[in-house]
PDB file of N, CA and C in Angstrom:
ATOM      1  N   SER A   1     206.059  -5.075  -2.697  1.00 73.00           N
ATOM      2  CA  SER A   1     206.954  -4.800  -1.404  1.00 73.00           C
ATOM      3  C   SER A   1     206.745  -5.550  -0.096  1.00 73.00           C
ATOM      4  N   PRO A   2     207.465  -5.782   1.055  1.00 75.00           N
ATOM      5  CA  PRO A   2     207.025  -6.240   2.116  1.00 75.00           C
ATOM      6  C   PRO A   2     205.951  -5.630   2.537  1.00 75.00           C
ATOM      7  N   HIS A   3     205.368  -6.350   3.603  1.00 78.00           N
ATOM      8  CA  HIS A   3     204.146  -5.786   4.356  1.00 78.00           C
ATOM      9  C   HIS A   3     204.383  -6.005   6.059  1.00 78.00           C
ATOM     10  N   PHE A   4     203.624  -5.307   6.653  1.00 81.00           N
ATOM     11  CA  PHE A   4     203.499  -5.433   8.095  1.00 81.00           C
ATOM     12  C   PHE A   4     203.060  -6.758   8.265  1.00 81.00           C
ATOM     13  N   VAL A   5     203.424  -7.724   9.143  1.00 77.00           N
ATOM     14  CA  VAL A   5     202.788  -8.753   9.768  1.00 77.00           C
ATOM     15  C   VAL A   5     201.313  -8.584  10.158  1.00 77.00           C
ATOM     16  N   GLY A   6     200.421  -9.478   9.515  1.00 81.00           N
ATOM     17  CA  GLY A   6     199.083  -9.862  10.022  1.00 81.00           C
ATOM     18  C   GLY A   6     198.202  -8.703   9.193  1.00 81.00           C
ATOM     19  N   THR A   7     198.511  -8.290   8.395  1.00 84.00           N
ATOM     20  CA  THR A   7     197.866  -7.168   7.183  1.00 84.00           C
ATOM     21  C   THR A   7     197.026  -8.047   6.475  1.00 84.00           C
ATOM     22  N   LYS A   8     197.553  -9.371   6.030  1.00 83.00           N
ATOM     23  CA  LYS A   8     196.842 -10.325   5.045  1.00 83.00           C
ATOM     24  C   LYS A   8     196.052 -10.993   5.750  1.00 83.00           C
ATOM     25  N   LYS A   9     195.324 -11.873   4.923  1.00 86.00           N
ATOM     26  CA  LYS A   9     194.494 -12.727   5.514  1.00 86.00           C
ATOM     27  C   LYS A   9     195.060 -13.944   6.015  1.00 86.00           C
ATOM     28  N   PRO A  10     194.783 -14.676   7.068  1.00 86.00           N
ATOM     29  CA  PRO A  10     195.638 -15.831   7.507  1.00 86.00           C
ATOM     30  C   PRO A  10     195.320 -17.144   6.916  1.00 86.00           C
ATOM     31  N   ASN A  11     196.030 -18.193   6.842  1.00 83.00           N
ATOM     32  CA  ASN A  11     195.867 -19.506   6.217  1.00 83.00           C
ATOM     33  C   ASN A  11     194.829 -20.300   6.892  1.00 83.00           C
ATOM     34  N   ALA A  12     194.494 -21.254   6.218  1.00 87.00           N
ATOM     35  CA  ALA A  12     193.589 -22.433   6.982  1.00 87.00           C
ATOM     36  C   ALA A  12     193.799 -22.592   8.251  1.00 87.00           C
ATOM     37  N   TRP A  13     194.881 -22.398   8.820  1.00 85.00           N
ATOM     38  CA  TRP A  13     195.424 -22.918  10.220  1.00 85.00           C
ATOM     39  C   TRP A  13     195.270 -21.572  11.164  1.00 85.00           C
ATOM     40  N   GLY A  14     195.074 -20.399  10.598  1.00 85.00           N
ATOM     41  CA  GLY A  14     195.058 -19.150  11.316  1.00 85.00           C
ATOM     42  C   GLY A  14     196.010 -18.583  11.481  1.00 85.00           C
ATOM     43  N   LEU A  15     197.360 -18.962  10.541  1.00 80.00           N
ATOM     44  CA  LEU A  15     198.545 -18.393  10.636  1.00 80.00           C
ATOM     45  C   LEU A  15     198.979 -17.314   9.600  1.00 80.00           C
ATOM     46  N   TYR A  16     199.387 -16.397  10.087  1.00 78.00           N
ATOM     47  CA  TYR A  16     199.607 -15.080   9.142  1.00 78.00           C
ATOM     48  C   TYR A  16     201.082 -15.216   8.302  1.00 78.00           C
ATOM     49  N   ASP A  17     201.438 -14.586   7.105  1.00 75.00           N
ATOM     50  CA  ASP A  17     202.543 -14.160   6.663  1.00 75.00           C
ATOM     51  C   ASP A  17     203.601 -15.630   6.339  1.00 75.00           C
ATOM     52  N   MET A  18     203.014 -16.800   6.336  1.00 73.00           N
ATOM     53  CA  MET A  18     203.796 -18.003   6.181  1.00 73.00           C
ATOM     54  C   MET A  18     204.737 -18.175   5.023  1.00 73.00           C
ATOM     55  N   ILE A  19     204.201 -17.461   3.809  1.00 75.00           N
ATOM     56  CA  ILE A  19     205.029 -17.545   2.532  1.00 75.00           C
ATOM     57  C   ILE A  19     205.188 -16.140   2.014  1.00 75.00           C
ATOM     58  N   GLY A  20     205.999 -15.708   1.467  1.00 75.00           N
ATOM     59  CA  GLY A  20     206.086 -14.734   0.143  1.00 75.00           C
ATOM     60  C   GLY A  20     206.212 -13.113   0.594  1.00 75.00           C
ATOM     61  N   ASN A  21     206.406 -13.119   2.019  1.00 80.00           N
ATOM     62  CA  ASN A  21     206.857 -11.935   2.417  1.00 80.00           C
ATOM     63  C   ASN A  21     208.235 -11.633   2.490  1.00 80.00           C
ATOM     64  N   VAL A  22     208.917 -12.356   3.428  1.00 82.00           N
ATOM     65  CA  VAL A  22     210.568 -12.424   3.266  1.00 82.00           C
ATOM     66  C   VAL A  22     210.701 -14.109   3.522  1.00 82.00           C
ATOM     67  N   TRP A  23     211.847 -14.281   3.084  1.00 85.00           N
ATOM     68  CA  TRP A  23     212.145 -15.527   3.478  1.00 85.00           C
ATOM     69  C   TRP A  23     212.436 -15.803   4.703  1.00 85.00           C
ATOM     70  N   GLU A  24     212.298 -17.127   5.167  1.00 85.00           N
ATOM     71  CA  GLU A  24     212.196 -17.288   6.705  1.00 85.00           C
ATOM     72  C   GLU A  24     213.391 -18.293   7.063  1.00 85.00           C
ATOM     73  N   TRP A  25     214.257 -17.675   7.760  1.00 84.00           N
ATOM     74  CA  TRP A  25     215.403 -18.222   8.220  1.00 84.00           C
ATOM     75  C   TRP A  25     215.087 -19.115   9.514  1.00 84.00           C
ATOM     76  N   VAL A  26     215.504 -20.618   9.317  1.00 84.00           N
ATOM     77  CA  VAL A  26     214.997 -21.379  10.308  1.00 84.00           C
ATOM     78  C   VAL A  26     216.110 -22.166  10.975  1.00 84.00           C
ATOM     79  N   GLY A  27     216.006 -22.839  12.102  1.00 84.00           N
ATOM     80  CA  GLY A  27     216.865 -23.477  12.707  1.00 84.00           C
ATOM     81  C   GLY A  27     217.577 -24.888  12.308  1.00 84.00           C
ATOM     82  N   ASP A  28     216.696 -25.251  11.138  1.00 87.00           N
ATOM     83  CA  ASP A  28     217.304 -26.230  10.619  1.00 87.00           C
ATOM     84  C   ASP A  28     218.707 -26.247   9.726  1.00 87.00           C
ATOM     85  N   TRP A  29     219.452 -27.286   9.724  1.00 90.00           N
ATOM     86  CA  TRP A  29     220.698 -27.200   8.829  1.00 90.00           C
ATOM     87  C   TRP A  29     220.299 -27.610   7.588  1.00 90.00           C
ATOM     88  N   PHE A  30     221.067 -27.118   6.728  1.00 90.00           N
ATOM     89  CA  PHE A  30     220.603 -27.389   5.206  1.00 90.00           C
ATOM     90  C   PHE A  30     221.523 -28.574   4.704  1.00 90.00           C
ATOM     91  N   SER A  31     220.627 -29.391   4.001  1.00 89.00           N
ATOM     92  CA  SER A  31     221.632 -30.362   3.135  1.00 89.00           C
ATOM     93  C   SER A  31     220.730 -30.759   1.767  1.00 89.00           C
ATOM     94  N   GLU A  32     221.348 -30.480   0.668  1.00 87.00           N
ATOM     95  CA  GLU A  32     220.690 -30.873  -0.570  1.00 87.00           C
ATOM     96  C   GLU A  32     220.058 -31.939  -0.765  1.00 87.00           C
ATOM     97  N   SER A  33     220.454 -33.082  -0.280  1.00 87.00           N
ATOM     98  CA  SER A  33     220.064 -34.161  -0.245  1.00 87.00           C
ATOM     99  C   SER A  33     219.169 -34.750   0.612  1.00 87.00           C
ATOM    100  N   TYR A  34     219.188 -33.936   1.820  1.00 87.00           N
ATOM    101  CA  TYR A  34     218.470 -34.283   3.243  1.00 87.00           C
ATOM    102  C   TYR A  34     216.747 -34.826   3.008  1.00 87.00           C
ATOM    103  N   TYR A  35     215.937 -33.870   2.261  1.00 81.00           N
ATOM    104  CA  TYR A  35     214.638 -34.360   2.053  1.00 81.00           C
ATOM    105  C   TYR A  35     214.327 -35.326   1.186  1.00 81.00           C
ATOM    106  N   ALA A  36     215.050 -35.585   0.405  1.00 86.00           N
ATOM    107  CA  ALA A  36     215.141 -36.951  -0.692  1.00 86.00           C
ATOM    108  C   ALA A  36     214.894 -38.083   0.295  1.00 86.00           C
ATOM    109  N   LYS A  37     215.352 -38.143   1.608  1.00 86.00           N
ATOM    110  CA  LYS A  37     215.499 -39.484   2.563  1.00 86.00           C
ATOM    111  C   LYS A  37     214.862 -39.023   3.983  1.00 86.00           C
ATOM    112  N   SER A  38     214.233 -38.105   4.262  1.00 87.00           N
ATOM    113  CA  SER A  38     214.051 -37.570   5.479  1.00 87.00           C
ATOM    114  C   SER A  38     212.593 -38.199   5.697  1.00 87.00           C
ATOM    115  N   PRO A  39     212.324 -38.230   6.914  1.00 87.00           N
ATOM    116  CA  PRO A  39     210.639 -38.489   7.498  1.00 87.00           C
ATOM    117  C   PRO A  39     209.812 -37.393   6.846  1.00 87.00           C
ATOM    118  N   ARG A  40     208.717 -38.179   6.699  1.00 85.00           N
ATOM    119  CA  ARG A  40     207.813 -37.211   5.924  1.00 85.00           C
ATOM    120  C   ARG A  40     207.045 -36.336   7.006  1.00 85.00           C
ATOM    121  N   LYS A  41     207.117 -36.709   8.166  1.00 87.00           N
ATOM    122  CA  LYS A  41     206.383 -35.938   9.128  1.00 87.00           C
ATOM    123  C   LYS A  41     207.391 -35.071   9.895  1.00 87.00           C
ATOM    124  N   ASN A  42     207.242 -33.808  10.096  1.00 83.00           N
ATOM    125  CA  ASN A  42     208.331 -32.928  10.854  1.00 83.00           C
ATOM    126  C   ASN A  42     209.731 -33.251  10.594  1.00 83.00           C
ATOM    127  N   PRO A  43     210.036 -33.159   9.183  1.00 82.00           N
ATOM    128  CA  PRO A  43     211.723 -33.402   9.061  1.00 82.00           C
ATOM    129  C   PRO A  43     212.594 -32.411   9.685  1.00 82.00           C
ATOM    130  N   LYS A  44     213.526 -32.765  10.491  1.00 80.00           N
ATOM    131  CA  LYS A  44     214.440 -31.624  11.077  1.00 80.00           C
ATOM    132  C   LYS A  44     215.649 -31.348  10.581  1.00 80.00           C
ATOM    133  N   GLY A  45     216.197 -31.725   9.483  1.00 84.00           N
ATOM    134  CA  GLY A  45     217.178 -31.636   8.753  1.00 84.00           C
ATOM    135  C   GLY A  45     218.239 -32.150   9.346  1.00 84.00           C
ATOM    136  N   PRO A  46     219.447 -32.337   8.919  1.00 89.00           N
ATOM    137  CA  PRO A  46     220.468 -32.973   9.366  1.00 89.00           C
ATOM    138  C   PRO A  46     221.105 -32.278  10.612  1.00 89.00           C
ATOM    139  N   LYS A  47     221.583 -33.308  11.235  1.00 89.00           N
ATOM    140  CA  LYS A  47     222.315 -32.777  12.674  1.00 89.00           C
ATOM    141  C   LYS A  47     223.082 -31.817  12.776  1.00 89.00           C
ATOM    142  N   ARG A  48     224.058 -31.272  11.523  1.00 88.00           N
ATOM    143  CA  ARG A  48     224.650 -29.996  11.539  1.00 88.00           C
ATOM    144  C   ARG A  48     224.983 -29.906  10.443  1.00 88.00           C
ATOM    145  N   GLY A  49     225.878 -28.655  10.015  1.00 88.00           N
ATOM    146  CA  GLY A  49     225.912 -28.006   8.754  1.00 88.00           C
ATOM    147  C   GLY A  49     226.700 -26.959   8.595  1.00 88.00           C
ATOM    148  N   SER A  50     226.794 -26.303   7.428  1.00 86.00           N
ATOM    149  CA  SER A  50     227.534 -25.211   7.342  1.00 86.00           C
ATOM    150  C   SER A  50     226.866 -23.853   7.022  1.00 86.00           C
ATOM    151  N   HIS A  51     225.277 -24.197   6.748  1.00 87.00           N
ATOM    152  CA  HIS A  51     224.144 -23.215   6.501  1.00 87.00           C
ATOM    153  C   HIS A  51     223.082 -23.661   7.083  1.00 87.00           C
ATOM    154  N   HIS A  52     222.099 -22.559   7.427  1.00 87.00           N
ATOM    155  CA  HIS A  52     220.952 -22.945   8.019  1.00 87.00           C
ATOM    156  C   HIS A  52     220.012 -22.858   6.687  1.00 87.00           C
ATOM    157  N   VAL A  53     218.795 -23.420   7.092  1.00 88.00           N
ATOM    158  CA  VAL A  53     217.557 -23.487   5.839  1.00 88.00           C
ATOM    159  C   VAL A  53     216.997 -21.829   5.865  1.00 88.00           C
ATOM    160  N   ILE A  54     216.954 -21.421   4.494  1.00 87.00           N
ATOM    161  CA  ILE A  54     215.532 -20.204   4.431  1.00 87.00           C
ATOM    162  C   ILE A  54     214.651 -21.002   3.659  1.00 87.00           C
ATOM    163  N   ARG A  55     213.504 -20.597   3.741  1.00 86.00           N
ATOM    164  CA  ARG A  55     212.252 -21.342   3.097  1.00 86.00           C
ATOM    165  C   ARG A  55     211.247 -20.185   2.843  1.00 86.00           C
ATOM    166  N   GLY A  56     210.028 -20.666   1.901  1.00 84.00           N
ATOM    167  CA  GLY A  56     208.937 -19.866   1.748  1.00 84.00           C
ATOM    168  C   GLY A  56     209.047 -18.652   0.649  1.00 84.00           C
ATOM    169  N   ALA A  57     209.969 -18.251   0.310  1.00 84.00           N
ATOM    170  CA  ALA A  57     210.192 -17.078  -0.822  1.00 84.00           C
ATOM    171  C   ALA A  57     210.085 -15.744   0.055  1.00 84.00           C
ATOM    172  N   SER A  58     210.262 -14.604  -0.747  1.00 85.00           N
ATOM    173  CA  SER A  58     209.961 -13.310  -0.544  1.00 85.00           C
ATOM    174  C   SER A  58     209.068 -12.491  -1.402  1.00 85.00           C
ATOM    175  N   TRP A  59     208.801 -11.319  -1.157  1.00 84.00           N
ATOM    176  CA  TRP A  59     208.110 -10.418  -1.853  1.00 84.00           C
ATOM    177  C   TRP A  59     208.876 -10.464  -3.551  1.00 84.00           C
ATOM    178  N   VAL A  60     210.109 -10.448  -3.469  1.00 86.00           N
ATOM    179  CA  VAL A  60     211.008 -10.395  -4.800  1.00 86.00           C
ATOM    180  C   VAL A  60     210.869 -11.570  -5.882  1.00 86.00           C
ATOM    181  N   ASP A  61     210.569 -12.615  -5.202  1.00 86.00           N
ATOM    182  CA  ASP A  61     210.538 -14.182  -5.830  1.00 86.00           C
ATOM    183  C   ASP A  61     209.368 -14.373  -6.973  1.00 86.00           C
ATOM    184  N   SER A  62     209.570 -15.121  -7.786  1.00 86.00           N
ATOM    185  CA  SER A  62     208.334 -15.642  -8.850  1.00 86.00           C
ATOM    186  C   SER A  62     207.302 -16.480  -8.028  1.00 86.00           C
ATOM    187  N   GLU A  63     206.199 -16.541  -8.650  1.00 83.00           N
ATOM    188  CA  GLU A  63     205.096 -17.163  -7.917  1.00 83.00           C
ATOM    189  C   GLU A  63     205.287 -18.860  -7.708  1.00 83.00           C
ATOM    190  N   LYS A  64     206.275 -19.317  -8.584  1.00 81.00           N
ATOM    191  CA  LYS A  64     206.738 -20.766  -8.585  1.00 81.00           C
ATOM    192  C   LYS A  64     207.562 -21.019  -7.680  1.00 81.00           C
ATOM    193  N   GLU A  65     208.251 -19.912  -6.923  1.00 80.00           N
ATOM    194  CA  GLU A  65     209.093 -20.119  -5.913  1.00 80.00           C
ATOM    195  C   GLU A  65     208.199 -20.008  -4.676  1.00 80.00           C
ATOM    196  N   ILE A  66     207.070 -19.356  -4.515  1.00 84.00           N
ATOM    197  CA  ILE A  66     206.446 -18.925  -3.323  1.00 84.00           C
ATOM    198  C   ILE A  66     205.767 -20.399  -2.630  1.00 84.00           C
ATOM    199  N   ARG A  67     206.426 -21.314  -2.079  1.00 84.00           N
ATOM    200  CA  ARG A  67     205.890 -22.408  -1.603  1.00 84.00           C
ATOM    201  C   ARG A  67     206.734 -22.613  -0.349  1.00 84.00           C
ATOM    202  N   SER A  68     205.922 -23.107   0.585  1.00 78.00           N
ATOM    203  CA  SER A  68     206.672 -23.310   1.941  1.00 78.00           C
ATOM    204  C   SER A  68     207.855 -24.687   2.068  1.00 78.00           C
ATOM    205  N   THR A  69     207.802 -25.354   0.876  1.00 80.00           N
ATOM    206  CA  THR A  69     208.519 -26.481   0.793  1.00 80.00           C
ATOM    207  C   THR A  69     209.997 -25.924  -0.190  1.00 80.00           C
ATOM    208  N   VAL A  70     209.820 -24.746  -0.782  1.00 84.00           N
ATOM    209  CA  VAL A  70     211.109 -24.247  -1.258  1.00 84.00           C
ATOM    210  C   VAL A  70     211.930 -24.130  -0.246  1.00 84.00           C
ATOM    211  N   ARG A  71     213.583 -24.773  -0.210  1.00 85.00           N
ATOM    212  CA  ARG A  71     214.528 -24.384   0.725  1.00 85.00           C
ATOM    213  C   ARG A  71     215.498 -24.219   0.073  1.00 85.00           C
ATOM    214  N   TYR A  72     216.552 -23.263   0.704  1.00 86.00           N
ATOM    215  CA  TYR A  72     217.893 -22.980   0.310  1.00 86.00           C
ATOM    216  C   TYR A  72     218.875 -22.714   1.449  1.00 86.00           C
ATOM    217  N   PRO A  73     219.976 -22.841   1.118  1.00 88.00           N
ATOM    218  CA  PRO A  73     220.928 -22.549   2.278  1.00 88.00           C
ATOM    219  C   PRO A  73     220.987 -21.072   2.571  1.00 88.00           C
ATOM    220  N   GLY A  74     220.901 -20.776   3.749  1.00 83.00           N
ATOM    221  CA  GLY A  74     220.992 -19.425   4.349  1.00 83.00           C
ATOM    222  C   GLY A  74     222.389 -18.858   4.764  1.00 83.00           C
ATOM    223  N   GLU A  75     222.863 -17.789   4.576  1.00 73.00           N
ATOM    224  CA  GLU A  75     223.909 -17.399   5.585  1.00 73.00           C
ATOM    225  C   GLU A  75     223.859 -17.203   6.969  1.00 73.00           C
ATOM    226  N   ALA A  76     224.693 -17.213   7.581  1.00 60.00           N
ATOM    227  CA  ALA A  76     224.621 -17.177   9.093  1.00 60.00           C
ATOM    228  C   ALA A  76     224.570 -15.886   9.700  1.00 60.00           C
ATOM    229  N   ASP A  77     224.779 -14.832   8.801  1.00 61.00           N
ATOM    230  CA  ASP A  77     224.687 -13.448   9.196  1.00 61.00           C
ATOM    231  C   ASP A  77     223.934 -12.842   7.857  1.00 61.00           C
ATOM    232  N   LEU A  78     222.450 -12.577   8.240  1.00 55.00           N
ATOM    233  CA  LEU A  78     221.798 -11.922   7.182  1.00 55.00           C
ATOM    234  C   LEU A  78     221.383 -10.609   7.598  1.00 55.00           C
ATOM    235  N   THR A  79     222.081  -9.746   8.520  1.00 55.00           N
ATOM    236  CA  THR A  79     221.619  -8.416   8.806  1.00 55.00           C
ATOM    237  C   THR A  79     221.786  -7.433   7.552  1.00 55.00           C
ATOM    238  N   GLN A  80     222.312  -7.743   6.492  1.00 57.00           N
ATOM    239  CA  GLN A  80     222.270  -7.137   5.248  1.00 57.00           C
ATOM    240  C   GLN A  80     221.615  -7.506   4.237  1.00 57.00           C
ATOM    241  N   ASP A  81     220.358  -8.273   4.399  1.00 64.00           N
ATOM    242  CA  ASP A  81     219.722  -9.000   3.296  1.00 64.00           C
ATOM    243  C   ASP A  81     218.058  -8.676   3.754  1.00 64.00           C
ATOM    244  N   PHE A  82     217.626  -7.803   3.032  1.00 67.00           N
ATOM    245  CA  PHE A  82     216.295  -7.476   3.356  1.00 67.00           C
ATOM    246  C   PHE A  82     215.141  -8.312   3.070  1.00 67.00           C
ATOM    247  N   VAL A  83     215.538  -9.438   2.487  1.00 78.00           N
ATOM    248  CA  VAL A  83     214.291 -10.316   1.922  1.00 78.00           C
ATOM    249  C   VAL A  83     213.980 -11.724   2.769  1.00 78.00           C
ATOM    250  N   VAL A  84     215.146 -11.619   4.029  1.00 79.00           N
ATOM    251  CA  VAL A  84     215.082 -12.548   4.798  1.00 79.00           C
ATOM    252  C   VAL A  84     214.604 -12.153   6.361  1.00 79.00           C
ATOM    253  N   GLY A  85     213.924 -12.959   7.047  1.00 75.00           N
ATOM    254  CA  GLY A  85     213.555 -12.502   8.054  1.00 75.00           C
ATOM    255  C   GLY A  85     213.558 -14.085   9.316  1.00 75.00           C
ATOM    256  N   VAL A  86     213.214 -13.800  10.576  1.00 73.00           N
ATOM    257  CA  VAL A  86     212.817 -14.636  11.515  1.00 73.00           C
ATOM    258  C   VAL A  86     211.467 -14.683  11.805  1.00 73.00           C
ATOM    259  N   ARG A  87     210.813 -16.023  12.250  1.00 70.00           N
ATOM    260  CA  ARG A  87     209.574 -16.054  12.972  1.00 70.00           C
ATOM    261  C   ARG A  87     209.590 -16.495  14.295  1.00 70.00           C
ATOM    262  N   CYS A  88     208.798 -15.422  15.085  1.00 70.00           N
ATOM    263  CA  CYS A  88     209.113 -15.624  16.555  1.00 70.00           C
ATOM    264  C   CYS A  88     207.710 -16.155  17.130  1.00 70.00           C
ATOM    265  N   ALA A  89     207.838 -17.361  17.656  1.00 68.00           N
ATOM    266  CA  ALA A  89     206.991 -18.365  17.754  1.00 68.00           C
ATOM    267  C   ALA A  89     206.992 -18.684  19.177  1.00 68.00           C
ATOM    268  N   LYS A  90     205.797 -18.886  19.759  1.00 68.00           N
ATOM    269  CA  LYS A  90     205.482 -19.405  21.385  1.00 68.00           C
ATOM    270  C   LYS A  90     204.848 -20.495  21.202  1.00 68.00           C
ATOM    271  N   TYR A  91     205.435 -21.787  21.686  1.00 67.00           N
ATOM    272  CA  TYR A  91     204.983 -23.088  21.626  1.00 67.00           C
ATOM    273  C   TYR A  91     203.570 -23.023  23.090  1.00 67.00           C
ATOM    274  N   ALA A  92     202.420 -23.440  22.506  1.00 70.00           N
ATOM    275  CA  ALA A  92     201.535 -23.486  23.312  1.00 70.00           C
ATOM    276  C   ALA A  92     200.746 -25.173  23.451  1.00 70.00           C
ATOM    277  N   LYS A  93     200.674 -25.619  24.800  1.00 70.00           N
ATOM    278  CA  LYS A  93     200.291 -26.917  25.024  1.00 70.00           C
ATOM    279  C   LYS A  93     198.963 -26.969  24.805  1.00 70.00           C
TER     280      LYS A  93
END
């Protein structure tokens, strides 16, 4: 089942809940073929599209899908989907 943020151990970089709790809806636009030809470091996704990326899998997915590299097209309005969330982040210099 889903769990409260920070109740599991952090990863090697000190980040909590990066994969496996809920799918993460991100600002990148989705393209089926983008990552085959994208920059290897910090790919941003195509400049526009019809769906944003969801990634990381959720608590209802199989072990083979629980990876940060798994990406699918996400709907624009996810208010009725309990397996998708967002990550609030603060940029620190």
